[in-house]
Short mmCIF file of C-alpha atoms and ligand atoms in Angstrom, two decimals:
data_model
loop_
_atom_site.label_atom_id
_atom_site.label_comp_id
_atom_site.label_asym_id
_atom_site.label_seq_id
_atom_site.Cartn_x
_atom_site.Cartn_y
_atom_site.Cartn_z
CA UNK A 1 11.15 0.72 1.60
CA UNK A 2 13.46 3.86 1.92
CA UNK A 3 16.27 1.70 4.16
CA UNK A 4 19.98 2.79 2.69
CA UNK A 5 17.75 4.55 -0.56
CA UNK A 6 19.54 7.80 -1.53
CA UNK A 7 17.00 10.58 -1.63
CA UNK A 8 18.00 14.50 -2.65
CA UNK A 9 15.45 16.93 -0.78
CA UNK A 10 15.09 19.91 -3.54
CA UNK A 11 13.87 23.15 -0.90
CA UNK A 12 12.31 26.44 -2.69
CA UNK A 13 11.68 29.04 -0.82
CA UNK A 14 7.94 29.98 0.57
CA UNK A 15 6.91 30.29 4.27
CA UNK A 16 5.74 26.21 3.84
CA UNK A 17 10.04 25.70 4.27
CA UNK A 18 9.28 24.98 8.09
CA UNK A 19 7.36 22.14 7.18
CA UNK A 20 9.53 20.27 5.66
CA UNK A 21 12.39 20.08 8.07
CA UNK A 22 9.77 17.72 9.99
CA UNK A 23 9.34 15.71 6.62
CA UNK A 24 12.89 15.31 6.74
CA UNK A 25 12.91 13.76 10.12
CA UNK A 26 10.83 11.37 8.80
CA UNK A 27 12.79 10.39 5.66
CA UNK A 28 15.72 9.52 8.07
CA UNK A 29 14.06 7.92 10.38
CA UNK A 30 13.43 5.52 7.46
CA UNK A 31 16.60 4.49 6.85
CA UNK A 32 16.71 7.10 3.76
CA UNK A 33 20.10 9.30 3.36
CA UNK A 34 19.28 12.55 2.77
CA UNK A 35 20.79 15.32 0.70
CA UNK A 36 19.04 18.76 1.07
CA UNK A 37 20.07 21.21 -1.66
CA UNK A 38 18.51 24.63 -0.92
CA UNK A 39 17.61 27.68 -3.34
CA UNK A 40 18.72 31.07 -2.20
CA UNK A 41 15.35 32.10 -1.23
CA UNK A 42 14.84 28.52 0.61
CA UNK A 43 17.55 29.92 2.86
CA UNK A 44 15.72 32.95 4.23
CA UNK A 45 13.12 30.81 5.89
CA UNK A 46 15.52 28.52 7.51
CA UNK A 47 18.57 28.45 7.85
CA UNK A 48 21.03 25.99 5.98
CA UNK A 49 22.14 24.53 9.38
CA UNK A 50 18.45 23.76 10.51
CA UNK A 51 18.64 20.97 7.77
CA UNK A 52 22.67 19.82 8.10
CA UNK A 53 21.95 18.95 11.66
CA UNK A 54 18.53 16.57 10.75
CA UNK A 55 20.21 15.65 7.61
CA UNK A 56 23.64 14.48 8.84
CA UNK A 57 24.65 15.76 5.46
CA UNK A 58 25.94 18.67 4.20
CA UNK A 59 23.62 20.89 2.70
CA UNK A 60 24.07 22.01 -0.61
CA UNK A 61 23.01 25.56 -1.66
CA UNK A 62 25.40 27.42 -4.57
CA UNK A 63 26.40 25.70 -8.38
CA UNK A 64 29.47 27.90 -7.84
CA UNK A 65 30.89 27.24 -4.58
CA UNK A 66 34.62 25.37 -5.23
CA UNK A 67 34.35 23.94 -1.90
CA UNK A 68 30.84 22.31 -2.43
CA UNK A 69 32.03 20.93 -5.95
CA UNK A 70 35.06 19.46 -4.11
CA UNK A 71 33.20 17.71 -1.37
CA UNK A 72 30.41 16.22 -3.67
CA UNK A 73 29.54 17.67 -7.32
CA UNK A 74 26.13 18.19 -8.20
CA UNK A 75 26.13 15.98 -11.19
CA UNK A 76 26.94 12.74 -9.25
CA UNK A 77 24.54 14.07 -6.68
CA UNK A 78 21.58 14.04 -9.32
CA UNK A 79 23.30 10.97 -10.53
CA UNK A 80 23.05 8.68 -7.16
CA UNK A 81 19.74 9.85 -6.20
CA UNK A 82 17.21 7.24 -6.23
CA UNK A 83 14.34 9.80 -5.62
CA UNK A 84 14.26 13.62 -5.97
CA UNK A 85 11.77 15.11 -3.52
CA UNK A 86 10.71 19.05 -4.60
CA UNK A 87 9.03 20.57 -1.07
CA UNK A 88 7.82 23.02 -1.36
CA UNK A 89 7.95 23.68 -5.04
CA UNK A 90 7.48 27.40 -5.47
CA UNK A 91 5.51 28.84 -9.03
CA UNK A 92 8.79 30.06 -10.26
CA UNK A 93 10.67 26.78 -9.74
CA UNK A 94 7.85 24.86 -11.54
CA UNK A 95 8.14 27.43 -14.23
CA UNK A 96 11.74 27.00 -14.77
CA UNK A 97 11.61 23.31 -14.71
CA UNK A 98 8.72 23.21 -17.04
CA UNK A 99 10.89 25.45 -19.59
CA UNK A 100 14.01 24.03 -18.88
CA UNK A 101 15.67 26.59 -17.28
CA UNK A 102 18.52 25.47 -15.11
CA UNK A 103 20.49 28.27 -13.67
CA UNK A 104 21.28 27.17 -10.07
CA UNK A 105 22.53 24.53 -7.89
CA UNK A 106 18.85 22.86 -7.57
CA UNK A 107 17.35 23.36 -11.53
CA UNK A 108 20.85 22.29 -12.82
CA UNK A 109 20.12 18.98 -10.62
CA UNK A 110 16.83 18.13 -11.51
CA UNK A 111 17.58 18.63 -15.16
CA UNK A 112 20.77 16.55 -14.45
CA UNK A 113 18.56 13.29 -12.43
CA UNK A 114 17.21 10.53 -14.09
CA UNK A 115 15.51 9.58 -10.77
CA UNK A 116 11.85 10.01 -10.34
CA UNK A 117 10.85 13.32 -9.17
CA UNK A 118 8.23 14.59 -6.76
CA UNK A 119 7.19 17.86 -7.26
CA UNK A 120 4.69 19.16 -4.04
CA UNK A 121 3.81 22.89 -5.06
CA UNK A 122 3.01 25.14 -1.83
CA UNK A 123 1.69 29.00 -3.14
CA UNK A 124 -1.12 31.50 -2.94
CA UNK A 125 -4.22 29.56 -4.32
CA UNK A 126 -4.75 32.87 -6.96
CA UNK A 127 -1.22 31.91 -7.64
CA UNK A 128 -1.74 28.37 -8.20
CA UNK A 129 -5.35 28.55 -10.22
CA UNK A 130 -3.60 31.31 -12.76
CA UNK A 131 -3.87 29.43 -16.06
CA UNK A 132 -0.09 29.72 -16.80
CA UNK A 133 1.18 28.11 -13.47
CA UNK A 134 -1.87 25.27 -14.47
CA UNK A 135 -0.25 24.74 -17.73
CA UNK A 136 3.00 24.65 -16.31
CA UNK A 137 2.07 21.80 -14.04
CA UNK A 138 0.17 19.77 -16.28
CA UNK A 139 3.28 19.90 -18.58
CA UNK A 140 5.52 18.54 -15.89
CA UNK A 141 2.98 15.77 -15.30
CA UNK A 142 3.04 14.92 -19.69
CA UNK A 143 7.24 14.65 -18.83
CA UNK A 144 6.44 12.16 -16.34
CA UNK A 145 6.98 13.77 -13.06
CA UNK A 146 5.36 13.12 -9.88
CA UNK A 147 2.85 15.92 -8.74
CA UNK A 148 0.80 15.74 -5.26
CA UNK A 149 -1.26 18.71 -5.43
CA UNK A 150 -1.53 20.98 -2.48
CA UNK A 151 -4.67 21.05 -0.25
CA UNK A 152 -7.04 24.21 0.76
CA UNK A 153 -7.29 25.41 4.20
CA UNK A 154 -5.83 28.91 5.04
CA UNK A 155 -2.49 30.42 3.90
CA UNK A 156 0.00 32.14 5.47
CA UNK A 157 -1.20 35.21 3.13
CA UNK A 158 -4.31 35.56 5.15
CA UNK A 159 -5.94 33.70 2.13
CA UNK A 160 -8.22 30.78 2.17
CA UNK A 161 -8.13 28.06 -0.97
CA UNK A 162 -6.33 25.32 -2.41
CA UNK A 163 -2.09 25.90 -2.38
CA UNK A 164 -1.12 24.85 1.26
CA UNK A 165 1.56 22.04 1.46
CA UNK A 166 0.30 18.96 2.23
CA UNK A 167 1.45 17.93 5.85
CA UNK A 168 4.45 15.47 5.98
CA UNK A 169 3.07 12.47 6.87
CA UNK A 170 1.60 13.01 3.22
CA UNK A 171 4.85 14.16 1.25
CA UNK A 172 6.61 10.84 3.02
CA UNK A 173 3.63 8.70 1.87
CA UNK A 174 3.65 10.19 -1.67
CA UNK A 175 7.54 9.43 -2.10
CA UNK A 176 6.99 5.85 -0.81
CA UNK A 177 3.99 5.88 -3.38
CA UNK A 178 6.38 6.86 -6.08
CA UNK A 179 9.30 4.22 -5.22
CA UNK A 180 7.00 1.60 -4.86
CA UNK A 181 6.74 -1.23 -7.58
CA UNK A 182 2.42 -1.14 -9.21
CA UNK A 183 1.33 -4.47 -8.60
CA UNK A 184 -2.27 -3.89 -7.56
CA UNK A 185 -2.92 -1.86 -10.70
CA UNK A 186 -6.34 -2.79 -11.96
CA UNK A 187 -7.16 -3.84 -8.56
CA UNK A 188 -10.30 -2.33 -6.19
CA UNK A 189 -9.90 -2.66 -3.33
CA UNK A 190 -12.04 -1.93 0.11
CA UNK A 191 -10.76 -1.78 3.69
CA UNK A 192 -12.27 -0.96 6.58
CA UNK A 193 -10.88 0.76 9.88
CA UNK A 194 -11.13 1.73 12.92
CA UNK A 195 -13.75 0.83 15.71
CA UNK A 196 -17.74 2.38 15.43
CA UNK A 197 -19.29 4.10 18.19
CA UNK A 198 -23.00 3.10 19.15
CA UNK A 199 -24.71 5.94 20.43
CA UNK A 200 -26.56 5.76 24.12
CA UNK A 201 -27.80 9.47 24.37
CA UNK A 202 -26.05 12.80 23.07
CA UNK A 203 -23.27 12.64 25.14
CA UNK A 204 -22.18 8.94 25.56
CA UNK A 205 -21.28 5.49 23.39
CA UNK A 206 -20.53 2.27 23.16
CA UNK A 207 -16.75 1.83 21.90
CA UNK A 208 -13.66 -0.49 22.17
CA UNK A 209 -10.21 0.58 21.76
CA UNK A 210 -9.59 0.27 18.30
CA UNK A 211 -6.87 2.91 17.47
CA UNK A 212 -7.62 2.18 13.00
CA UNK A 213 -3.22 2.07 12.44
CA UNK A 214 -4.17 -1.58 10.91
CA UNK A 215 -6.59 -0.83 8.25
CA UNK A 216 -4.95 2.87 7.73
CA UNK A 217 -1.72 0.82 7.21
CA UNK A 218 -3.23 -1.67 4.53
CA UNK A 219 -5.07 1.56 2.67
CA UNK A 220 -2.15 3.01 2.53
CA UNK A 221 0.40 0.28 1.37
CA UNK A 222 -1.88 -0.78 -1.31
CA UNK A 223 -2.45 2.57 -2.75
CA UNK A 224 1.24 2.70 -3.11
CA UNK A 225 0.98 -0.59 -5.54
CA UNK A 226 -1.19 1.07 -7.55
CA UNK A 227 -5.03 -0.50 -6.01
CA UNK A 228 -8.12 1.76 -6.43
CA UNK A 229 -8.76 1.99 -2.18
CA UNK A 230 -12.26 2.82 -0.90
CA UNK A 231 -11.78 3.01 3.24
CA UNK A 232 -14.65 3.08 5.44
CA UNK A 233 -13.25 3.83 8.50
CA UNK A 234 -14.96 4.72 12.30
CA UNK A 235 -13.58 7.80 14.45
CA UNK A 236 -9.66 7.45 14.49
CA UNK A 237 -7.20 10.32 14.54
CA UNK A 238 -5.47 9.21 11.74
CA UNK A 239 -4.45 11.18 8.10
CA UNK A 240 -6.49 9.57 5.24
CA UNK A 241 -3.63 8.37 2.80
CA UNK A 242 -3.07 9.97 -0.19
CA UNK A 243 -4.97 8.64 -3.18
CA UNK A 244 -7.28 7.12 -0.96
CA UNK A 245 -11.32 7.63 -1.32
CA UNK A 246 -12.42 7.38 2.52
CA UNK A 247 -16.18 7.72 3.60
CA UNK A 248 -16.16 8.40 7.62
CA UNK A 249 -18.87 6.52 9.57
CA UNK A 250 -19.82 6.35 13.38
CA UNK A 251 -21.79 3.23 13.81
CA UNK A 252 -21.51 -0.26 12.84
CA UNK A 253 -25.19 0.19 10.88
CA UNK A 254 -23.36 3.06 9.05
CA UNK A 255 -20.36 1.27 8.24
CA UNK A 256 -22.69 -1.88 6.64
CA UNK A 257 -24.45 1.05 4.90
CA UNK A 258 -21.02 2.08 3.33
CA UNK A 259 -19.75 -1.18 2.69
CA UNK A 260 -22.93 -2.75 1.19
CA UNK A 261 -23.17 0.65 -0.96
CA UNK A 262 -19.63 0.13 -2.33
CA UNK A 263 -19.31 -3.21 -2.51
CA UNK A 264 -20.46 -4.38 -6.14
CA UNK A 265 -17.50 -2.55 -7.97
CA UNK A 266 -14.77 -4.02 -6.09
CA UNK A 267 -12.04 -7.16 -6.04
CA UNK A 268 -11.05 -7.55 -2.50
CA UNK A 269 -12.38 -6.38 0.95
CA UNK A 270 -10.20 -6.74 4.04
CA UNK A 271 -12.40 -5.88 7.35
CA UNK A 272 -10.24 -4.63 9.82
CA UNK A 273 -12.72 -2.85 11.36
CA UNK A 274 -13.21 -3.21 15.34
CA UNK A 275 -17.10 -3.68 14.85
CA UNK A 276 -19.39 -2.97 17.67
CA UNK A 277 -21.25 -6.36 18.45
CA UNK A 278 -24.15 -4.79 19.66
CA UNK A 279 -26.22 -0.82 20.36
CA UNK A 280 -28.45 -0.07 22.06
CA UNK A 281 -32.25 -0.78 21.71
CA UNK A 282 -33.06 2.63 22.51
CA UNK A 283 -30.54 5.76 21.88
CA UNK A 284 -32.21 8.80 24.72
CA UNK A 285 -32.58 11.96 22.91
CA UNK A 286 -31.61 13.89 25.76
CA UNK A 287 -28.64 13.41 28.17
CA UNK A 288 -29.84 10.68 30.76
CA UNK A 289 -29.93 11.82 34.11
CA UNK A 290 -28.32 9.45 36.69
CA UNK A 291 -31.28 8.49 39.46
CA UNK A 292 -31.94 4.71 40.54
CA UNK A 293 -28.66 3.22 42.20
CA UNK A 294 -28.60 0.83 39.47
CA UNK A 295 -29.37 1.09 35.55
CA UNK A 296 -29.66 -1.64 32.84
CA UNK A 297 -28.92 -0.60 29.23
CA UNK A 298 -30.70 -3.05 27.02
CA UNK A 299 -28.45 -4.23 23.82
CA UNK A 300 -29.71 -5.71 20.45
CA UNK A 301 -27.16 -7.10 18.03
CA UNK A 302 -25.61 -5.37 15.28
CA UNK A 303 -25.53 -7.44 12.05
CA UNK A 304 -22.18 -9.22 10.82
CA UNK A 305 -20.94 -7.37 8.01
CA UNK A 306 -18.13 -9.68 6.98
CA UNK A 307 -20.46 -12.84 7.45
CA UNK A 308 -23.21 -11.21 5.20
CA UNK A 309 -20.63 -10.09 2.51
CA UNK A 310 -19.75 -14.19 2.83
CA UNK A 311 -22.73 -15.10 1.59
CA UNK A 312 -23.18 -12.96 -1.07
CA UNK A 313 -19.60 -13.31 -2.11
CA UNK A 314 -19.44 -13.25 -5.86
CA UNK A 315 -15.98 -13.90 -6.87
CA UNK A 316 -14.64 -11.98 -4.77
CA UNK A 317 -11.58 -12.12 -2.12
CA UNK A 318 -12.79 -12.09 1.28
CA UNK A 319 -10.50 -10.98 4.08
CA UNK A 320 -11.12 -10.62 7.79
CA UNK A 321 -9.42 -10.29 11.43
CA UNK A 322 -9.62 -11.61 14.43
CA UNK A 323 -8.63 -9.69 17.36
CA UNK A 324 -8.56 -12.35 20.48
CA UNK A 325 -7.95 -12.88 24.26
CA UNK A 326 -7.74 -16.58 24.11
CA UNK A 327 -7.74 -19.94 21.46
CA UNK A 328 -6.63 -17.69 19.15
CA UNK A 329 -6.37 -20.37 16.58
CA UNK A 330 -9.33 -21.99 17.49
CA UNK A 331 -11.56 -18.67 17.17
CA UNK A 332 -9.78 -17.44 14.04
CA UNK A 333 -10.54 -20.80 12.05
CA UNK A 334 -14.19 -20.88 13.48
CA UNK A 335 -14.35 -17.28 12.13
CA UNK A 336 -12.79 -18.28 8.55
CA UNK A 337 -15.08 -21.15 8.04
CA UNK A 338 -18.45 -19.68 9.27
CA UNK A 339 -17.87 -15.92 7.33
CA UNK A 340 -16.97 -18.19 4.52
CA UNK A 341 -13.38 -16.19 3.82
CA UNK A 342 -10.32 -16.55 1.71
CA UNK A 343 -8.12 -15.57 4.59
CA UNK A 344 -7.95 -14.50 8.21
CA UNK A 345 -5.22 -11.95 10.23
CA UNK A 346 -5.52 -13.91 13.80
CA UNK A 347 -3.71 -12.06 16.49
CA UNK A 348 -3.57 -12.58 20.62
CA UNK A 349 -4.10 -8.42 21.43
CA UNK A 350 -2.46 -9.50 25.06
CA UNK A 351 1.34 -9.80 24.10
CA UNK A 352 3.14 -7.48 23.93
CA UNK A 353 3.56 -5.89 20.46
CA UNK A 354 0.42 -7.14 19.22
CA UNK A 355 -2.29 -4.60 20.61
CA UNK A 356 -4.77 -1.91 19.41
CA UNK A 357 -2.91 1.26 19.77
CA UNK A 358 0.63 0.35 18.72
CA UNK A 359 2.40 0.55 15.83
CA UNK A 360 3.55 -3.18 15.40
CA UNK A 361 1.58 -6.58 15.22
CA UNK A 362 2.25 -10.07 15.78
CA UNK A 363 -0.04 -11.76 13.36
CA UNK A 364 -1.09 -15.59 12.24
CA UNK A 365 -2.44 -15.90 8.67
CA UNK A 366 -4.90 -18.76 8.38
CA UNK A 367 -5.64 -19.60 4.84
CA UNK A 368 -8.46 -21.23 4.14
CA UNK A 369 -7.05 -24.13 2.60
CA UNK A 370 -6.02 -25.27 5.95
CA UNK A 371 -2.29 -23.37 5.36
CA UNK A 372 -1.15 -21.38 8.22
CA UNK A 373 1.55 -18.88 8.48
CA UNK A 374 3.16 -17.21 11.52
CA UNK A 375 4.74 -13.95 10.95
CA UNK A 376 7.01 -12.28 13.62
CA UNK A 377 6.90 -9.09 15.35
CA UNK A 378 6.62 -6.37 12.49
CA UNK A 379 5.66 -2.76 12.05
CA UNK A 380 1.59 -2.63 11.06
CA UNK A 381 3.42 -1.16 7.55
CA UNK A 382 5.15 -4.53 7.24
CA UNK A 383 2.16 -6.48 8.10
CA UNK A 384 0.27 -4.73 5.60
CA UNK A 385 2.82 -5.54 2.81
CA UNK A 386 2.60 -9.12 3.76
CA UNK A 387 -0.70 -9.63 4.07
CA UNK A 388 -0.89 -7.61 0.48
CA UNK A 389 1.38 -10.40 -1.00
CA UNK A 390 -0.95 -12.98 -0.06
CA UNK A 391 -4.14 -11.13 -1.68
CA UNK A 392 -2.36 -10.19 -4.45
CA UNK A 393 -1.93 -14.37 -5.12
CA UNK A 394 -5.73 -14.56 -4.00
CA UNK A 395 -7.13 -12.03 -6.89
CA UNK A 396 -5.09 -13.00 -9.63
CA UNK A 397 -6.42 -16.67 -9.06
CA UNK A 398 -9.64 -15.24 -9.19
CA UNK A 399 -9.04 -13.80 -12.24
CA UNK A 400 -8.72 -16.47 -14.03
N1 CTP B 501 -17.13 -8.11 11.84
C1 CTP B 501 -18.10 -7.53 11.04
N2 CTP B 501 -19.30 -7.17 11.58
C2 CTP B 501 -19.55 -7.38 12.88
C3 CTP B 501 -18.58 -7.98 13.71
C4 CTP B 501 -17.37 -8.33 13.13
O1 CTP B 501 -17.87 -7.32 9.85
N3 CTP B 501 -20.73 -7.03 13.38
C5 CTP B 501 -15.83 -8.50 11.22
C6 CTP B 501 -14.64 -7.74 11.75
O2 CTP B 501 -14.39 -6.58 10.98
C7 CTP B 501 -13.53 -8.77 11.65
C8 CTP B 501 -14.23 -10.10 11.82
O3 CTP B 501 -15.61 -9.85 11.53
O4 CTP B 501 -12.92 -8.77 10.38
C9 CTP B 501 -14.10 -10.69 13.18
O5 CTP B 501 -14.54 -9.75 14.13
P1 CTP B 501 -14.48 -10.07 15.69
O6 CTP B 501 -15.03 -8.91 16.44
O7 CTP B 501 -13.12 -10.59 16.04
O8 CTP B 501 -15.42 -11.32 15.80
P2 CTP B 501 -16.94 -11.54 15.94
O9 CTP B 501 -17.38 -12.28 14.72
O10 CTP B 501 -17.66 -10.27 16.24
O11 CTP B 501 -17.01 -12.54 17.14
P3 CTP B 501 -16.65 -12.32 18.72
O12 CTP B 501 -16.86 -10.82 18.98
O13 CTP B 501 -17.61 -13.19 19.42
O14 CTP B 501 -15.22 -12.74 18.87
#
């Protein structure tokens, strides 16, 4: 998505500044080239050179300076950009852009781009609530620029409340979000992630290796087209997208809870959720104590989820995975055919590429008009796109 795009990293000044050399790192590491253009007060944070070296650019920092205007004026800078990324965006610089004051090198360009612009403000969360700053933002957002609000936790002013900037990951996620073409609009949809744990006594569970990256992956790509996501996702260690409403669960009773609770109001639901097959009978309330040489921990079976939401499936599209060892076709189709789905992600966990805690997949779609498709090594990212594609076809039918 950002491969060869041109993107101009607008940096205010506020203690935040440190943050967003690593969100930088990321933008390159996407294939995006990067022009950092600095304000004055940016530069007392870090220094200039900090973001020339991630950058491979040089960093742009005075309207004024012959030499800069030589190299690359700020006009055709604004002008090439194919996304503007304010980080952080300080209450002054909102201010001026909301009144249309442009009297250095990074208002002049902003009022100069005709690029979308994402504006992340980063300030003291009195700072931020004050009524002017409010109406300042919301005006911005009436002009059509792109706002992701900062989150609470404790400032660098010894303050705790909402004005912290969001961590990278997020900011990179947002701009993707704002680049990316809205074909889900209108559509809900609900994913879930991750494995569950089922609970033996208070210090021990069942588990499998589920790292969530899949269904994180798919949450996030189709909150980018514009979907309504609802994620219901087990322990993971992962950042819940932007935009995305996420209820956390442990077990796999928890998670049916969740889905079954959710699952009237929505289009599509992809499971690719690790679910525990079975828990056991009894969970100890106290810590068991190791004493016979041997122990047997007596199981019971969870229910199926996805083979429930099958039979009760209402118009809805219906999409699961299947994680295997062995006849991975042969499982997958049995799977498709007895959960009753639209569609099933089939892929072998033992090659290489294709397992639970990396970041690419080898996957097989099986449609279930008897189609099948083989995709090749991708990131989970890509997979998610492709796999989006194909439910995007699978709604709209259903539509009509
Ligand atoms: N699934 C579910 N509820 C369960 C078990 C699985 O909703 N209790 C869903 C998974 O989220 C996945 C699909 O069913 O989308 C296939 O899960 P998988 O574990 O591969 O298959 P199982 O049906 O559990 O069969 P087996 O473990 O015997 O392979």
């Amino acid at each position: 998505m950002l491969q060869g795009k041109s993107i101009v990293l607008g940096v205010s000044g506020g203690i935040a500044v440190y943050k967003v050399v690593e969100l930088l790192r990321l933008l390159t590491k996407a294939g995006a080239d990067v022009h950092v253009i600095m304000s004055k007060s940016a530069q007392e944070f870090v220094t200039p050179l900090t973001f020339q070296a991630l950058s491979g650019n040089p960093v742009h920092t005075d309207l004024f300076s012959l030499y800069q205007e030589q190299e690359i004026d700020h006009i055709s800078l604004a002008d090439r950009a194919d996304l503007f990324v304010l980080a952080p965006a300080t209450a002054n610089l909102v201010g001026k852009i909301a009144q249309g004051l442009a009297d250095d090198l990074l208002t002049t360009s902003i009022m100069a781009t005709k690029a979308p612009v994402l504006i992340v403000p980063a300030m003291n969360s009195n700072m931020y609530e004050n009524p002017v700053y409010q109406r300042n933002q919301e005006s911005l957002t009436d002009y059509g620029y792109h706002i992701l609000e900062p989150i609470s936790g404790s400032l660098a002013c010894g303050w705790v409340g909402k004005g912290k900037l969001p961590d990278p990951v997020m900011i990179f996620d947002a701009a993707i979000s704002v680049l990316t073409p809205k074909d889900l609009v209108g559509c809900h949809l609900l994913v879930t992630a991750g494995p569950t744990q089922e609970e033996i006594d208070p210090v021990r569970y069942i588990s499998n290796y589920s790292s969530g990256k899949m269904g994180f992956a798919i949450a996030a790509a189709a909150q980018q087209r514009g979907a309504q996501v609802t994620l219901i996702a087990g322990p993971t260690n992962l950042t819940v997208p932007v935009g995305v409403r996420c209820f956390p669960i442990f077990s796999a009773e928890e998670m049916r809870s969740a889905v079954f609770d959710q699952v009237e109001s929505v289009d599509v639901v992809i499971k690719a959720a690790a679910v525990a097959d079975y828990r056991p009978v009894n969970r100890a309330s106290q810590k068991m104590k190791k004493t016979a040489d041997q122990s047997t921990l007596h199981l019971e079976k969870n229910h199926d989820i996805l083979a429930e939401l099958g039979q009760q499936k209402e118009g809805r599209v219906l999409v699961g995975f299947a994680a295997e060892t062995e006849r991975l076709m042969a499982h997958a189709a049995e799977k498709l055919q007895n959960k009753n789905l639209d569609l099933i992600v089939a892929n072998d966990i033992t090659c290489e590429g294709a397992g639970f805690d990396v970041d690419t997949n080898i996957v097989r779609l099986l449609h279930a008009d008897g189609r099948v498709e083989e995709l090749e090594l991708m990131s989970k990212f890509e997979v998610a796109q492709q796999l989006l594609d194909r439910v995007k076809v699978l709604w709209k039918a259903k539509q009509q």
